[in-house]
Amino acid sequence: MFTNWIKGKINIKTIVISSLIAVSALLILSFSNYRTEHPSFDKQIKAAQKMKKAENILYEEKTALGYQIDSSLDPNRTALIGKEYTKITTTLGDLKAKRTAANPDFAALIVKYFYQLDLKKGDKIAVGASGSFPGLILAVLSAAEIMELDVSLIYSIGASMYGANIPDFTFIDMLKYLRQHNIISTEITALSFGGDNDRADNLFFIDDKKTFFDIADRSNIPLIYEDTLSESIHKRIDIFSDFSKNDKIKCFINIGGASANFGSTSSSVKFNNGLTIPGHLNTEYAENGLISYYLSKNIPVIHLLNIENLAHKSGIQVDPVPLPKPGKSDVYYIVKYNKTLIKFFLLLIALPLIFSIISGKLKKEVK
């Protein structure tokens, strides 16, 4: 029916002309776009600088403890790269992803997400993080403090390979040093072991759970250690509810693949990387973890996993050496097009079609 209408109203020559104009317009517009600073550019810069300053402090503290920074593992000397296997290593991990996550541009990305969510000073956010990506925890805390948000962080001690898996230099220790130097002020609300069942079950080495208890004991931070994963998830929900009180949590952030946050069912793999607005997934099964729970409560989620993919789609370099200077990467900018030029080309495309229809009517009237 539509084809018959076209044949009756618009001739093929006119369609070809409009199509050629459209193709030409696309080519011209592709060369006429320009980059401009993201509206949160200033805060993005400050967050990235804060994260970089934190890495410098951690480098000093780590070397002071007697650890040598292996340039083959951590060429940017961020102090955020752990060892391959330790007593608190819970899963396999990718070194390239760990180094990518140490890029301060991720702090700028988190600011960008907060801007998209229209978060304001004093808004409450809940963060669940494993020790697998200390760089991303640092990025989130740097961004949150620059934005003056109120943060509750539940940290899982276990880490994948090359994460914060050095028993006396976990993220608990890193945060202690950063607080001492007045770089980061956020405290950890509660700890868990992480790993299988959120209890560090089925470790690589036998009887290494004692190391987890030792780390928790010396931290003096409340420990979540429940009989089942479901109970652990509900305990976290209670802790975050006590934190928010009468205020609604404005965002939940998951960092890494801790089962209590990420879930332990097939639904977990469906979670979108980066910022997810409620409505994409809506399930309340406890075993699906906190991501699913908060989405079901109409609370946005920032899911930070599959880091190389997230970096690619966000305009952040993968595994850069050296680290880029804050403000240089695409994550700080948005692409704009000349609106006047777009309107002009739309009119130019439409004119032959309009002329063809009008001339067709006139011919019929003459007949």
Tab-separated table of C-alpha atoms in Angstrom:
chain	number	residue	atom	x	y	z
A	1	MET	CA	0.000	0.000	0.000
A	2	PHE	CA	2.774	2.396	1.003
A	3	THR	CA	4.700	1.482	-2.173
A	4	ASN	CA	1.674	2.273	-4.325
A	5	TRP	CA	1.297	5.630	-2.566
A	6	ILE	CA	4.939	6.512	-3.304
A	7	LYS	CA	4.541	5.554	-6.948
A	8	GLY	CA	1.494	7.762	-7.188
A	9	LYS	CA	2.859	10.791	-5.350
A	10	ILE	CA	6.661	10.816	-5.721
A	11	ASN	CA	8.666	9.780	-8.764
A	12	ILE	CA	11.837	7.713	-8.529
A	13	LYS	CA	14.029	10.603	-9.691
A	14	THR	CA	12.950	12.694	-6.696
A	15	ILE	CA	13.660	9.844	-4.282
A	16	VAL	CA	17.144	9.425	-5.758
A	17	ILE	CA	17.850	13.167	-5.424
A	18	SER	CA	16.703	13.227	-1.770
A	19	SER	CA	18.741	10.104	-1.032
A	20	LEU	CA	21.880	11.654	-2.525
A	21	ILE	CA	21.335	14.794	-0.460
A	22	ALA	CA	20.875	12.639	2.679
A	23	VAL	CA	24.102	10.715	2.060
A	24	SER	CA	25.986	13.957	1.391
A	25	ALA	CA	24.529	15.457	4.566
A	26	LEU	CA	25.710	12.518	6.665
A	27	LEU	CA	29.226	12.847	5.278
A	28	ILE	CA	29.352	16.591	5.889
A	29	LEU	CA	27.864	16.308	9.402
A	30	SER	CA	30.355	13.590	10.332
A	31	PHE	CA	33.146	16.092	9.704
A	32	SER	CA	31.350	19.035	11.302
A	33	ASN	CA	30.891	17.558	14.799
A	34	TYR	CA	32.997	18.891	17.635
A	35	ARG	CA	33.987	17.961	21.181
A	36	THR	CA	32.985	20.105	24.096
A	37	GLU	CA	33.604	19.680	27.808
A	38	HIS	CA	31.077	17.604	29.713
A	39	PRO	CA	28.906	19.761	32.032
A	40	SER	CA	30.627	18.129	35.037
A	41	PHE	CA	34.123	18.633	33.570
A	42	ASP	CA	35.537	20.589	36.529
A	43	LYS	CA	34.436	17.960	39.040
A	44	GLN	CA	35.639	15.181	36.753
A	45	ILE	CA	39.105	16.750	36.774
A	46	LYS	CA	39.096	17.163	40.559
A	47	ALA	CA	38.005	13.556	41.102
A	48	ALA	CA	40.696	12.200	38.773
A	49	GLN	CA	43.335	14.369	40.448
A	50	LYS	CA	42.192	13.153	43.855
A	51	MET	CA	42.515	9.544	42.748
A	52	LYS	CA	45.962	10.154	41.281
A	53	LYS	CA	47.102	11.817	44.501
A	54	ALA	CA	45.798	8.799	46.421
A	55	GLU	CA	47.823	6.448	44.220
A	56	ASN	CA	50.967	8.469	44.906
A	57	ILE	CA	50.383	8.169	48.660
A	58	LEU	CA	49.730	4.439	48.406
A	59	TYR	CA	52.945	3.974	46.455
A	60	GLU	CA	54.875	5.650	49.268
A	61	GLU	CA	53.151	3.578	51.954
A	62	LYS	CA	53.503	0.281	50.106
A	63	THR	CA	57.213	0.752	49.480
A	64	ALA	CA	57.668	1.866	53.104
A	65	LEU	CA	56.280	-1.532	54.144
A	66	GLY	CA	59.104	-3.149	52.181
A	67	TYR	CA	57.183	-4.096	49.053
A	68	GLN	CA	58.958	-3.524	45.777
A	69	ILE	CA	56.733	-2.394	42.927
A	70	ASP	CA	57.224	-4.845	40.067
A	71	SER	CA	57.272	-2.686	36.931
A	72	SER	CA	56.218	-5.656	34.808
A	73	LEU	CA	52.990	-5.900	36.831
A	74	ASP	CA	52.459	-2.259	37.780
A	75	PRO	CA	54.349	-0.070	35.275
A	76	ASN	CA	52.477	3.069	36.382
A	77	ARG	CA	53.435	2.494	40.036
A	78	THR	CA	49.866	2.858	41.260
A	79	ALA	CA	50.368	0.430	44.196
A	80	LEU	CA	46.935	-0.973	43.332
A	81	ILE	CA	48.173	-4.164	41.684
A	82	GLY	CA	48.441	-7.231	43.887
A	83	LYS	CA	50.012	-10.637	43.432
A	84	GLU	CA	48.944	-13.607	41.364
A	85	TYR	CA	48.095	-15.921	44.272
A	86	THR	CA	47.925	-15.197	48.000
A	87	LYS	CA	45.982	-16.611	50.949
A	88	ILE	CA	43.059	-14.269	50.220
A	89	THR	CA	42.885	-14.854	46.461
A	90	THR	CA	39.388	-16.165	45.765
A	91	THR	CA	39.140	-16.341	41.958
A	92	LEU	CA	41.069	-15.958	38.734
A	93	GLY	CA	41.665	-12.425	37.489
A	94	ASP	CA	42.992	-10.515	34.500
A	95	LEU	CA	46.058	-8.328	35.019
A	96	LYS	CA	45.217	-6.051	32.090
A	97	ALA	CA	41.804	-5.318	33.586
A	98	LYS	CA	43.328	-4.505	36.994
A	99	ARG	CA	45.776	-2.046	35.454
A	100	THR	CA	43.041	-0.465	33.353
A	101	ALA	CA	40.924	0.031	36.497
A	102	ALA	CA	43.795	1.939	38.125
A	103	ASN	CA	43.369	4.751	35.580
A	104	PRO	CA	42.106	7.921	37.367
A	105	ASP	CA	39.870	8.577	34.363
A	106	PHE	CA	37.480	6.099	35.995
A	107	ALA	CA	36.893	8.654	38.749
A	108	ALA	CA	35.827	11.048	35.983
A	109	LEU	CA	33.467	8.399	34.587
A	110	ILE	CA	31.815	7.952	37.994
A	111	VAL	CA	31.294	11.726	38.268
A	112	LYS	CA	29.663	11.558	34.836
A	113	TYR	CA	27.292	8.834	36.057
A	114	PHE	CA	26.453	10.845	39.186
A	115	TYR	CA	25.688	13.852	36.986
A	116	GLN	CA	23.367	11.730	34.826
A	117	LEU	CA	21.538	10.668	37.985
A	118	ASP	CA	21.315	14.306	39.121
A	119	LEU	CA	22.844	13.469	42.506
A	120	LYS	CA	23.204	16.377	44.903
A	121	LYS	CA	25.299	17.202	47.958
A	122	GLY	CA	24.298	14.965	50.867
A	123	ASP	CA	22.584	12.302	48.757
A	124	LYS	CA	23.159	8.787	50.072
A	125	ILE	CA	24.731	6.048	47.971
A	126	ALA	CA	25.432	2.418	48.885
A	127	VAL	CA	28.572	0.672	47.640
A	128	GLY	CA	29.278	-3.051	47.660
A	129	ALA	CA	32.819	-3.924	46.619
A	130	SER	CA	35.089	-6.921	46.510
A	131	GLY	CA	38.844	-6.547	46.753
A	132	SER	CA	39.249	-7.410	43.084
A	133	PHE	CA	39.358	-3.833	41.787
A	134	PRO	CA	40.835	-1.464	44.382
A	135	GLY	CA	41.273	1.109	41.611
A	136	LEU	CA	37.529	1.231	41.024
A	137	ILE	CA	36.763	1.562	44.743
A	138	LEU	CA	39.206	4.454	44.844
A	139	ALA	CA	37.555	5.964	41.755
A	140	VAL	CA	34.084	5.757	43.326
A	141	LEU	CA	35.196	7.247	46.652
A	142	SER	CA	37.133	10.040	44.928
A	143	ALA	CA	34.114	10.940	42.800
A	144	ALA	CA	31.671	10.695	45.705
A	145	GLU	CA	33.750	12.951	47.931
A	146	ILE	CA	34.191	15.571	45.218
A	147	MET	CA	30.402	15.480	44.724
A	148	GLU	CA	29.955	15.608	48.534
A	149	LEU	CA	27.803	12.486	48.645
A	150	ASP	CA	27.204	10.363	51.741
A	151	VAL	CA	28.675	6.875	51.225
A	152	SER	CA	28.173	3.548	52.965
A	153	LEU	CA	30.736	0.963	51.831
A	154	ILE	CA	30.542	-2.762	52.519
A	155	TYR	CA	33.855	-4.331	51.549
A	156	SER	CA	34.613	-7.997	50.830
A	157	ILE	CA	38.146	-9.013	51.772
A	158	GLY	CA	38.576	-11.671	49.090
A	159	ALA	CA	40.059	-10.601	45.777
A	160	SER	CA	40.753	-12.118	42.404
A	161	MET	CA	44.299	-12.428	41.075
A	162	TYR	CA	46.241	-9.127	41.009
A	163	GLY	CA	43.573	-7.337	43.033
A	164	ALA	CA	43.969	-6.114	46.626
A	165	ASN	CA	45.056	-9.603	47.677
A	166	ILE	CA	48.118	-8.861	49.807
A	167	PRO	CA	46.997	-9.765	53.367
A	168	ASP	CA	48.666	-6.797	55.069
A	169	PHE	CA	47.889	-4.361	52.249
A	170	THR	CA	44.210	-4.932	51.505
A	171	PHE	CA	41.926	-2.038	50.628
A	172	ILE	CA	41.224	-1.791	54.365
A	173	ASP	CA	44.888	-0.855	54.849
A	174	MET	CA	44.920	1.389	51.787
A	175	LEU	CA	41.950	3.347	53.101
A	176	LYS	CA	43.580	3.663	56.522
A	177	TYR	CA	46.642	5.310	54.965
A	178	LEU	CA	44.537	7.585	52.772
A	179	ARG	CA	42.538	8.716	55.805
A	180	GLN	CA	45.765	9.415	57.687
A	181	HIS	CA	46.900	11.650	54.826
A	182	ASN	CA	43.461	13.340	54.573
A	183	ILE	CA	43.009	12.218	50.980
A	184	ILE	CA	39.868	10.103	51.484
A	185	SER	CA	37.567	10.473	54.501
A	186	THR	CA	35.092	7.628	53.851
A	187	GLU	CA	35.130	4.702	56.287
A	188	ILE	CA	34.147	1.098	55.651
A	189	THR	CA	30.746	0.354	57.193
A	190	ALA	CA	31.053	-3.433	57.309
A	191	LEU	CA	33.202	-6.306	56.063
A	192	SER	CA	32.556	-9.741	54.650
A	193	PHE	CA	34.926	-12.443	53.466
A	194	GLY	CA	33.588	-12.517	49.914
A	195	GLY	CA	34.334	-15.504	47.720
A	196	ASP	CA	31.984	-18.481	47.556
A	197	ASN	CA	28.824	-17.982	49.650
A	198	ASP	CA	30.333	-14.706	50.920
A	199	ARG	CA	32.239	-16.906	53.420
A	200	ALA	CA	35.465	-17.501	51.449
A	201	ASP	CA	34.530	-21.145	50.910
A	202	ASN	CA	36.505	-23.354	48.487
A	203	LEU	CA	39.719	-21.332	48.538
A	204	PHE	CA	42.782	-22.134	46.422
A	205	PHE	CA	44.744	-23.077	49.542
A	206	ILE	CA	43.503	-25.261	52.402
A	207	ASP	CA	42.836	-23.663	55.809
A	208	ASP	CA	43.447	-20.111	54.608
A	209	LYS	CA	40.203	-18.832	56.113
A	210	LYS	CA	42.169	-17.987	59.276
A	211	THR	CA	43.836	-15.174	57.316
A	212	PHE	CA	40.409	-13.693	56.597
A	213	PHE	CA	39.481	-13.786	60.290
A	214	ASP	CA	42.818	-12.182	61.229
A	215	ILE	CA	42.270	-9.332	58.760
A	216	ALA	CA	38.726	-8.768	60.032
A	217	ASP	CA	39.795	-8.887	63.695
A	218	ARG	CA	42.541	-6.303	63.365
A	219	SER	CA	40.304	-3.957	61.372
A	220	ASN	CA	37.727	-3.508	64.175
A	221	ILE	CA	35.052	-3.229	61.472
A	222	PRO	CA	31.742	-5.126	61.901
A	223	LEU	CA	31.869	-8.489	60.108
A	224	ILE	CA	29.090	-10.077	58.055
A	225	TYR	CA	29.497	-13.849	58.359
A	226	GLU	CA	26.186	-15.635	57.873
A	227	ASP	CA	25.281	-19.292	57.342
A	228	THR	CA	23.894	-18.769	53.838
A	229	LEU	CA	24.357	-16.355	50.955
A	230	SER	CA	20.714	-15.322	51.217
A	231	GLU	CA	21.188	-14.349	54.880
A	232	SER	CA	24.327	-12.408	53.962
A	233	ILE	CA	22.417	-10.475	51.294
A	234	HIS	CA	19.613	-9.626	53.729
A	235	LYS	CA	22.176	-8.516	56.326
A	236	ARG	CA	23.640	-6.079	53.816
A	237	ILE	CA	20.180	-4.764	52.973
A	238	ASP	CA	19.569	-4.141	56.692
A	239	ILE	CA	22.896	-2.319	57.066
A	240	PHE	CA	22.214	-0.058	54.092
A	241	SER	CA	18.660	0.570	55.361
A	242	ASP	CA	20.023	1.663	58.752
A	243	PHE	CA	22.439	3.943	56.915
A	244	SER	CA	19.765	5.605	54.794
A	245	LYS	CA	17.188	5.825	57.621
A	246	ASN	CA	14.357	8.007	56.326
A	247	ASP	CA	16.267	9.050	53.207
A	248	LYS	CA	16.123	6.962	50.068
A	249	ILE	CA	19.370	5.506	48.772
A	250	LYS	CA	19.845	7.296	45.456
A	251	CYS	CA	22.184	4.759	43.875
A	252	PHE	CA	23.729	1.341	44.502
A	253	ILE	CA	27.211	0.680	43.138
A	254	ASN	CA	28.640	-2.798	42.660
A	255	ILE	CA	32.390	-3.167	42.185
A	256	GLY	CA	33.646	-6.590	41.141
A	257	GLY	CA	31.865	-9.919	41.240
A	258	ALA	CA	31.087	-10.525	44.921
A	259	SER	CA	28.189	-12.990	45.004
A	260	ALA	CA	26.221	-10.991	47.582
A	261	ASN	CA	26.200	-7.984	45.262
A	262	PHE	CA	26.377	-9.561	41.823
A	263	GLY	CA	24.246	-12.590	42.588
A	264	SER	CA	24.804	-16.280	42.013
A	265	THR	CA	22.163	-17.164	39.428
A	266	SER	CA	21.954	-17.101	35.650
A	267	SER	CA	20.224	-13.711	35.915
A	268	SER	CA	23.488	-12.159	37.099
A	269	VAL	CA	25.076	-12.275	33.651
A	270	LYS	CA	22.241	-10.147	32.260
A	271	PHE	CA	23.210	-7.068	34.259
A	272	ASN	CA	24.325	-4.182	32.063
A	273	ASN	CA	27.827	-2.883	32.631
A	274	GLY	CA	27.994	0.743	33.743
A	275	LEU	CA	24.892	2.729	34.653
A	276	THR	CA	21.584	0.856	34.682
A	277	ILE	CA	18.272	2.625	35.181
A	278	PRO	CA	15.463	0.599	36.863
A	279	GLY	CA	13.095	-1.191	34.526
A	280	HIS	CA	15.618	-3.301	32.608
A	281	LEU	CA	15.472	-6.089	35.183
A	282	ASN	CA	12.882	-6.587	37.865
A	283	THR	CA	13.351	-9.570	40.124
A	284	GLU	CA	13.371	-9.908	43.879
A	285	TYR	CA	14.933	-13.328	44.296
A	286	ALA	CA	17.397	-12.886	47.144
A	287	GLU	CA	20.070	-15.058	45.519
A	288	ASN	CA	20.235	-12.585	42.637
A	289	GLY	CA	22.049	-10.179	44.936
A	290	LEU	CA	21.863	-6.499	45.721
A	291	ILE	CA	21.976	-5.328	42.103
A	292	SER	CA	18.693	-7.059	41.402
A	293	TYR	CA	17.228	-6.018	44.754
A	294	TYR	CA	17.858	-2.308	44.269
A	295	LEU	CA	16.689	-2.306	40.665
A	296	SER	CA	13.454	-3.917	41.865
A	297	LYS	CA	13.118	-1.019	44.328
A	298	ASN	CA	13.438	1.504	41.491
A	299	ILE	CA	16.947	2.530	42.534
A	300	PRO	CA	19.597	3.067	39.805
A	301	VAL	CA	22.630	0.794	39.814
A	302	ILE	CA	26.198	1.367	38.645
A	303	HIS	CA	27.687	-2.037	37.855
A	304	LEU	CA	31.467	-2.049	37.461
A	305	LEU	CA	32.711	-5.291	35.957
A	306	ASN	CA	34.101	-6.389	32.571
A	307	ILE	CA	36.411	-3.408	32.789
A	308	GLU	CA	37.982	-3.438	29.342
A	309	ASN	CA	34.557	-3.335	27.705
A	310	LEU	CA	33.465	-0.538	30.046
A	311	ALA	CA	36.617	1.434	29.258
A	312	HIS	CA	36.140	1.076	25.491
A	313	LYS	CA	32.548	2.293	25.512
A	314	SER	CA	33.303	5.128	27.953
A	315	GLY	CA	36.220	6.752	26.150
A	316	ILE	CA	38.898	5.491	28.554
A	317	GLN	CA	42.177	3.964	27.393
A	318	VAL	CA	42.760	0.283	28.098
A	319	ASP	CA	45.962	-0.485	30.020
A	320	PRO	CA	47.720	2.823	29.195
A	321	VAL	CA	51.388	3.423	30.000
A	322	PRO	CA	51.888	6.080	31.218
A	323	LEU	CA	48.553	7.061	32.713
A	324	PRO	CA	46.928	9.893	30.744
A	325	LYS	CA	46.742	13.359	32.243
A	326	PRO	CA	43.251	14.108	33.630
A	327	GLY	CA	41.127	15.913	31.067
A	328	LYS	CA	42.620	14.392	27.928
A	329	SER	CA	40.461	11.293	27.384
A	330	ASP	CA	37.076	11.210	25.658
A	331	VAL	CA	35.294	10.506	28.961
A	332	TYR	CA	35.595	14.216	29.808
A	333	TYR	CA	33.853	15.357	26.627
A	334	ILE	CA	30.625	15.068	24.683
A	335	VAL	CA	30.220	15.208	20.912
A	336	LYS	CA	27.943	17.883	19.496
A	337	TYR	CA	26.691	18.614	15.998
A	338	ASN	CA	25.814	21.896	14.298
A	339	LYS	CA	22.047	22.140	14.843
A	340	THR	CA	21.626	24.827	12.183
A	341	LEU	CA	23.352	22.597	9.650
A	342	ILE	CA	21.137	19.643	10.616
A	343	LYS	CA	17.973	21.731	10.132
A	344	PHE	CA	19.273	22.999	6.792
A	345	PHE	CA	19.916	19.479	5.474
A	346	LEU	CA	16.542	18.199	6.700
A	347	LEU	CA	14.874	21.003	4.766
A	348	LEU	CA	17.048	20.288	1.736
A	349	ILE	CA	16.088	16.593	1.828
A	350	ALA	CA	12.395	17.409	2.216
A	351	LEU	CA	12.170	20.060	-0.531
A	352	PRO	CA	12.371	17.695	-3.561
A	353	LEU	CA	9.764	15.421	-1.962
A	354	ILE	CA	7.418	18.319	-1.202
A	355	PHE	CA	7.934	19.784	-4.675
A	356	SER	CA	7.195	16.394	-6.278
A	357	ILE	CA	3.940	15.991	-4.330
A	358	ILE	CA	2.763	19.550	-5.105
A	359	SER	CA	3.655	19.307	-8.786
A	360	GLY	CA	1.823	15.969	-8.981
A	361	LYS	CA	-1.332	17.556	-7.579
A	362	LEU	CA	-1.094	20.487	-9.995
A	363	LYS	CA	-0.808	18.123	-12.962
A	364	LYS	CA	-3.946	16.282	-11.836
A	365	GLU	CA	-5.855	19.564	-11.486
A	366	VAL	CA	-4.810	20.665	-15.002
A	367	LYS	CA	-6.087	17.361	-16.411
